[in-house]
Short mmCIF file of C-alpha atoms in Angstrom, two decimals:
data_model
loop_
_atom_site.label_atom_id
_atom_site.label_comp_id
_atom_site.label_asym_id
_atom_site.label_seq_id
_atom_site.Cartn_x
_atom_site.Cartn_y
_atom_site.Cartn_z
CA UNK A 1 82.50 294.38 151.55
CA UNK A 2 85.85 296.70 150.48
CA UNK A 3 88.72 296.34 152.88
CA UNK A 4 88.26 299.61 155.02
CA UNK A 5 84.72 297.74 156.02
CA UNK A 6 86.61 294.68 156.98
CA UNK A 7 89.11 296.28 159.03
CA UNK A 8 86.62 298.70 160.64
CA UNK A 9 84.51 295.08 161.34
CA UNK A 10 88.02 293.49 162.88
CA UNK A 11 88.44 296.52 165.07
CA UNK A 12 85.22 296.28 166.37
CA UNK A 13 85.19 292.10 167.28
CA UNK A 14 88.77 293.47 169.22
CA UNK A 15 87.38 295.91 170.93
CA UNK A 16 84.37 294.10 171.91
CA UNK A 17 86.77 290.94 173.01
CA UNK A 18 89.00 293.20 175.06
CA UNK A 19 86.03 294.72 176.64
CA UNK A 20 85.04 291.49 177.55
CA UNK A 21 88.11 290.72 178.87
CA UNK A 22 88.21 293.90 181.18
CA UNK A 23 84.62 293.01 182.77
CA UNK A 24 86.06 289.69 183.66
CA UNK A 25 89.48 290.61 185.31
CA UNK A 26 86.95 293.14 187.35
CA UNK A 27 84.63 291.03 188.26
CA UNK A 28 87.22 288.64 189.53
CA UNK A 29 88.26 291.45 191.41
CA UNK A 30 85.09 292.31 192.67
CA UNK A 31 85.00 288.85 194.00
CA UNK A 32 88.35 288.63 195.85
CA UNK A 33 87.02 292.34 197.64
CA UNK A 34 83.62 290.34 198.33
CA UNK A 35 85.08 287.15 199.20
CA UNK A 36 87.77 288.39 202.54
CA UNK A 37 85.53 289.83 204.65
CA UNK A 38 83.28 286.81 205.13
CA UNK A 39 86.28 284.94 206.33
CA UNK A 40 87.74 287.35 208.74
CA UNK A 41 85.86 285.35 211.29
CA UNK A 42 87.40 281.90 210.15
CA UNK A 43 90.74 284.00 210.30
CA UNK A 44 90.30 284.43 213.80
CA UNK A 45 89.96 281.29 214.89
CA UNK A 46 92.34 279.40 212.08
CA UNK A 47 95.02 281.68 213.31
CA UNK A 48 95.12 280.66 216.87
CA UNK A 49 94.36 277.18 216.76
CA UNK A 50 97.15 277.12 214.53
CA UNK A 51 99.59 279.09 216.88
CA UNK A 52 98.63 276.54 219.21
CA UNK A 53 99.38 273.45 216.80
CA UNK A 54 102.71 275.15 215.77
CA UNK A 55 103.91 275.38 219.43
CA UNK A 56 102.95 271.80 220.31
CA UNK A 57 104.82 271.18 217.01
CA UNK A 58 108.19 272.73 218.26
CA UNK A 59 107.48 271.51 221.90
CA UNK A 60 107.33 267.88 220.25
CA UNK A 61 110.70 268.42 218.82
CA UNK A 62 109.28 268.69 214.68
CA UNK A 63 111.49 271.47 212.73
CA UNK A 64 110.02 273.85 210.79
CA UNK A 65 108.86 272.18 207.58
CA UNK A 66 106.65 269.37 209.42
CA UNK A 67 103.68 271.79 210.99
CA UNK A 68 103.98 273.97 207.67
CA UNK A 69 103.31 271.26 205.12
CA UNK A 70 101.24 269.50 207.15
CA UNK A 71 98.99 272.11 207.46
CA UNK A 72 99.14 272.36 203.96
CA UNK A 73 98.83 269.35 202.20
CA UNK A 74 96.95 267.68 205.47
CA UNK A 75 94.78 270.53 206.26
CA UNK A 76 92.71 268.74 209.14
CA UNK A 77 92.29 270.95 211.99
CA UNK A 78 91.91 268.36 214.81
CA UNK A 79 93.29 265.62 212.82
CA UNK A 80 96.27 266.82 212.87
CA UNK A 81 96.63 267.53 216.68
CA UNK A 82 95.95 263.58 216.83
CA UNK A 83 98.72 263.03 213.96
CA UNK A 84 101.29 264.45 216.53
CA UNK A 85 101.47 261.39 218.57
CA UNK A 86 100.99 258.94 215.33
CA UNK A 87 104.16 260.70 213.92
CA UNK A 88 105.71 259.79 217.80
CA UNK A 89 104.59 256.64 218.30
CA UNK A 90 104.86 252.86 216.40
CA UNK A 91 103.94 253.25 213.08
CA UNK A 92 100.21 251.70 212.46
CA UNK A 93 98.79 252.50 208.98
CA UNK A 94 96.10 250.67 209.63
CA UNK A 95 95.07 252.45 212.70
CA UNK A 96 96.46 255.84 211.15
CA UNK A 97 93.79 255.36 208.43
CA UNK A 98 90.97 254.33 210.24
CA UNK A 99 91.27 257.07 212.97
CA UNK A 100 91.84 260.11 210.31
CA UNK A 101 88.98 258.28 208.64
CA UNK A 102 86.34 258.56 211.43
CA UNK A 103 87.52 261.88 212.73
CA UNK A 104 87.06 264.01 209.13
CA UNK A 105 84.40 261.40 207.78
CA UNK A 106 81.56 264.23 208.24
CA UNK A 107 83.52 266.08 204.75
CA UNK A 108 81.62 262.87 202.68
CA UNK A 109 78.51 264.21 203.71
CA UNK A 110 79.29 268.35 203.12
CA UNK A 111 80.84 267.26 199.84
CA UNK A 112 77.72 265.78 198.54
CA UNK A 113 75.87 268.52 199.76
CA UNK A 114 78.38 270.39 197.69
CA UNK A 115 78.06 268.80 194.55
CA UNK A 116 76.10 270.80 192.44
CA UNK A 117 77.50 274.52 193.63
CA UNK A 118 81.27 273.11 192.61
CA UNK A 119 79.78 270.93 189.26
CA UNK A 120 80.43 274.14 186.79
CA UNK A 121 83.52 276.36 188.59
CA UNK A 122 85.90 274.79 185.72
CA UNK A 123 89.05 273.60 187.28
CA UNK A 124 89.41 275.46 190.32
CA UNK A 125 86.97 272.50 191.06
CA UNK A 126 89.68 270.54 192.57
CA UNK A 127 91.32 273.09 194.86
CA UNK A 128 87.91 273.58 196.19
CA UNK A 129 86.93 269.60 197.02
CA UNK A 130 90.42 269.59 198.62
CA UNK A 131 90.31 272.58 200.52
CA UNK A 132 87.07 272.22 201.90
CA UNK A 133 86.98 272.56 205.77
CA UNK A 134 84.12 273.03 208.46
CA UNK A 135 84.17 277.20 208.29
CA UNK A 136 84.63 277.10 204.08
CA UNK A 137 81.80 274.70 204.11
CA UNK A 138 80.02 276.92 205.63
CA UNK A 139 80.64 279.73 203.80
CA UNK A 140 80.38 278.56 200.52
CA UNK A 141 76.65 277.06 201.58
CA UNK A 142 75.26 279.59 203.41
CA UNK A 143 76.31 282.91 201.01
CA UNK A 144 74.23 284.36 198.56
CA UNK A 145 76.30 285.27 196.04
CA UNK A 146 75.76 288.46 193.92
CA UNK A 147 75.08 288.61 190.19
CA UNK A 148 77.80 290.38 189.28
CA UNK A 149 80.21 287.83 191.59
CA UNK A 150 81.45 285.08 189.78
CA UNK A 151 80.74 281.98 191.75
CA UNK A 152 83.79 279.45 190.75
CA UNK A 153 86.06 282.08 191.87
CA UNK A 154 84.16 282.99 195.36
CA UNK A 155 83.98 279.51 196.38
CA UNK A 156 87.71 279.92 195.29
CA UNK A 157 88.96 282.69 197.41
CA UNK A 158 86.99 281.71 200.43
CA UNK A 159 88.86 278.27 200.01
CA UNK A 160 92.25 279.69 199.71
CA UNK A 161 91.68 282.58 202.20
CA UNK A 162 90.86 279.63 205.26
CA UNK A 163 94.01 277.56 203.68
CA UNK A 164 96.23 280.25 203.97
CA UNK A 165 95.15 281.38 207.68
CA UNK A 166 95.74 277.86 209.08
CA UNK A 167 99.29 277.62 206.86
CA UNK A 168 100.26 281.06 208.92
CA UNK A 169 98.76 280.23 211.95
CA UNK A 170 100.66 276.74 212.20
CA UNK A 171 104.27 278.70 210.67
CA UNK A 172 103.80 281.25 213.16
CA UNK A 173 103.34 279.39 216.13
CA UNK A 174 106.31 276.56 215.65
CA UNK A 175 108.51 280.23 215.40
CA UNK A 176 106.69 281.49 218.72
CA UNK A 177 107.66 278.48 220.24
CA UNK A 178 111.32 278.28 219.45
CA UNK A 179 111.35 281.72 221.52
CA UNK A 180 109.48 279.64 224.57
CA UNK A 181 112.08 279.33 227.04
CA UNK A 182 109.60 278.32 230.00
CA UNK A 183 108.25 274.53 230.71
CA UNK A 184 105.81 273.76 227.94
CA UNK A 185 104.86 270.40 229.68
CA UNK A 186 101.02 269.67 229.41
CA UNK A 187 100.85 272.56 226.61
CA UNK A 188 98.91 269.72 224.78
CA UNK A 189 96.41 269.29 226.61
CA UNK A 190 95.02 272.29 224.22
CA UNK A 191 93.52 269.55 221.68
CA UNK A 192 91.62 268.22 224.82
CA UNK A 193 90.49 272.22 226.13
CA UNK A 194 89.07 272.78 221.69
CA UNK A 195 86.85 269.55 221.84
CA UNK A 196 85.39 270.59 225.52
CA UNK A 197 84.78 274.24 223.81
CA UNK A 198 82.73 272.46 220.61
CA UNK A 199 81.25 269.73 223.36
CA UNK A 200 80.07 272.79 225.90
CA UNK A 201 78.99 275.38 222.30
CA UNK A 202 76.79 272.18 221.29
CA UNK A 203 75.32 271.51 224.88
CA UNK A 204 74.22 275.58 224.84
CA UNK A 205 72.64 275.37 221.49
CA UNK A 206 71.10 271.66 221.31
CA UNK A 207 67.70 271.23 222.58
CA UNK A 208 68.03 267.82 223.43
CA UNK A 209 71.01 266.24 223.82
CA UNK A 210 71.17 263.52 222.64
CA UNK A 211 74.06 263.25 220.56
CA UNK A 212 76.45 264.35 223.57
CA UNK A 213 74.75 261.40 225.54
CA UNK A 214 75.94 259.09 222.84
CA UNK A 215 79.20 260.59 222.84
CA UNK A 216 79.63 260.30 226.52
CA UNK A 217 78.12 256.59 226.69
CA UNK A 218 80.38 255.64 223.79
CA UNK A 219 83.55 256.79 225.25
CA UNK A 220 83.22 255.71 228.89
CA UNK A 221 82.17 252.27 227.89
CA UNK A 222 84.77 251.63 224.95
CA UNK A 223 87.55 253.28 227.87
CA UNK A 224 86.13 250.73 229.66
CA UNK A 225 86.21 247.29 227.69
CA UNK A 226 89.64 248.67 225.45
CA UNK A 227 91.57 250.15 227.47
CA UNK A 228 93.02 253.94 227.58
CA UNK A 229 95.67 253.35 224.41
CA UNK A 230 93.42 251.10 222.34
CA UNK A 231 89.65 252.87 222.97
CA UNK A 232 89.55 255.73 220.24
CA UNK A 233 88.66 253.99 216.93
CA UNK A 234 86.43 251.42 218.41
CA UNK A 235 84.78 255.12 219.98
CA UNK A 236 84.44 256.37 216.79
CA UNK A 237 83.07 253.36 215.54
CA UNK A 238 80.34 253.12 217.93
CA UNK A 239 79.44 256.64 217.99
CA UNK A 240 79.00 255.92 214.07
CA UNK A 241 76.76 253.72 214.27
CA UNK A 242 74.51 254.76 217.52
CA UNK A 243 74.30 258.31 215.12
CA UNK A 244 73.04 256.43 211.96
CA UNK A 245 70.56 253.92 214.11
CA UNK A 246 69.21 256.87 216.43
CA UNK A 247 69.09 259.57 213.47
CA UNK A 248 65.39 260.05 212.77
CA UNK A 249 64.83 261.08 216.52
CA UNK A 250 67.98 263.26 216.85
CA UNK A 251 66.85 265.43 213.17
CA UNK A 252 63.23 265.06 214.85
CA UNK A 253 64.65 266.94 217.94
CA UNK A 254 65.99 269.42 216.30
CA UNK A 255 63.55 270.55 214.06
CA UNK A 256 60.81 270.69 217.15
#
């Protein structure tokens, strides 16, 4: 082989790399385009819940920095209405763990579920276990993805996407409320309203309900024996296990 052969065989392997290189970056951009719409929904409601959190932030007394990073390294929806009054009241790790345990426990199970779409995404694998919320979840499991849409990087997007609308939703509202110059007394009392939406949307859509029966039998009765401050975890804990014992019936249910 002379040397004009091996130069015209270099140009070619560069050429061929760089076109390589080309379909990729467009194909990741291809992705991002495919990737926002299906979470303009999520936007929607990550927004305003976090308005709301960021006002009951300010209301509290938090600056700035607390609802913003704890919507961003946190990033538990409900949890972190609950966290308010932790960060307000005696300081019980033990009680802290075991409450932000029971309440987000249901991301063991969708990470399982998850394990073999996130096995081969490289190392955006990480992002995507930590990011992983009710809506992504959902997302991520229920899309079909195109061929020509690289996977890794949808799960990705859809991750940071949700991450990003809760981070603005929770900056924007502490800011709204600064500007609140009327009584903001009881404004809390929005965690309570979001769990009677999700309690009423699964009443509409259940055919039996059995799982809001345990719910209701659980609470009353641990309100009951424990006591209003006390009566959460042991909830939790009961609901738990009344789930696990009662769960062939309940998937039964919903499958007739």
């Amino acid at each position: 082989m002379n040397n004009n052969e091996v130069r015209r065989t270099e140009k070619d392997i560069n050429q061929a790399d760089g076109a390589g290189k080309e379909v990729k970056s467009v194909n990741i951009k291809e992705t991002f385009k495919f990737a926002f719409p299906k979470t303009l929904p999520v936007m929607a409601g990550y927004v305003f819940l976090g308005i709301s959190y960021g006002i009951l932030m300010k209301t509290k007394g938090f600056g700035f920095r607390y609802p913003v990073s704890m919507a961003a390294i946190v990033y538990g929806g409900s949890l972190e209405f609950v966290m308010v009054d932790m960060l307000m009241s005696k300081f019980n790790p033990v009680q802290s763990f075991l409450l932000a345990l029971m309440i987000q426990a249901r991301h063991i199970f969708y990470g399982l579920s998850m394990l073999d779409k996130y096995n081969d995404i490289g190392g955006k694998k990480i992002y995507v276990i930590f990011a992983m919320s009710d809506e992504t979840f959902s997302i991520n499991c229920s899309t079909r993805v195109p061929a020509n849409i690289d996977k890794g990087w949808f799960y990705f997007f859809v991750s940071l996407f949700d991450h990003f609308y809760w981070v603005f939703g929770a900056g924007a509202g502490w800011l709204i409320g600064s500007l609140i110059t009327f009584n903001t007394e009881g404004l809390d009392f929005v965690m309570t309203a979001m769990f009677t939406v999700i309690l009423l949307d699964k009443l509409f859509h259940e055919k039996k309900h059995y799982t809001a029966v345990i719910g209701a039998l659980s609470s009353i009765s641990c309100l009951l024996i424990f006591g209003a401050d006390n009566f959460l975890i042991p909830t939790m804990a009961m609901m738990l296990i009344l789930l696990i014992a009662f769960r062939k019936p309940i998937e039964k249910a919903e499958l007739d």
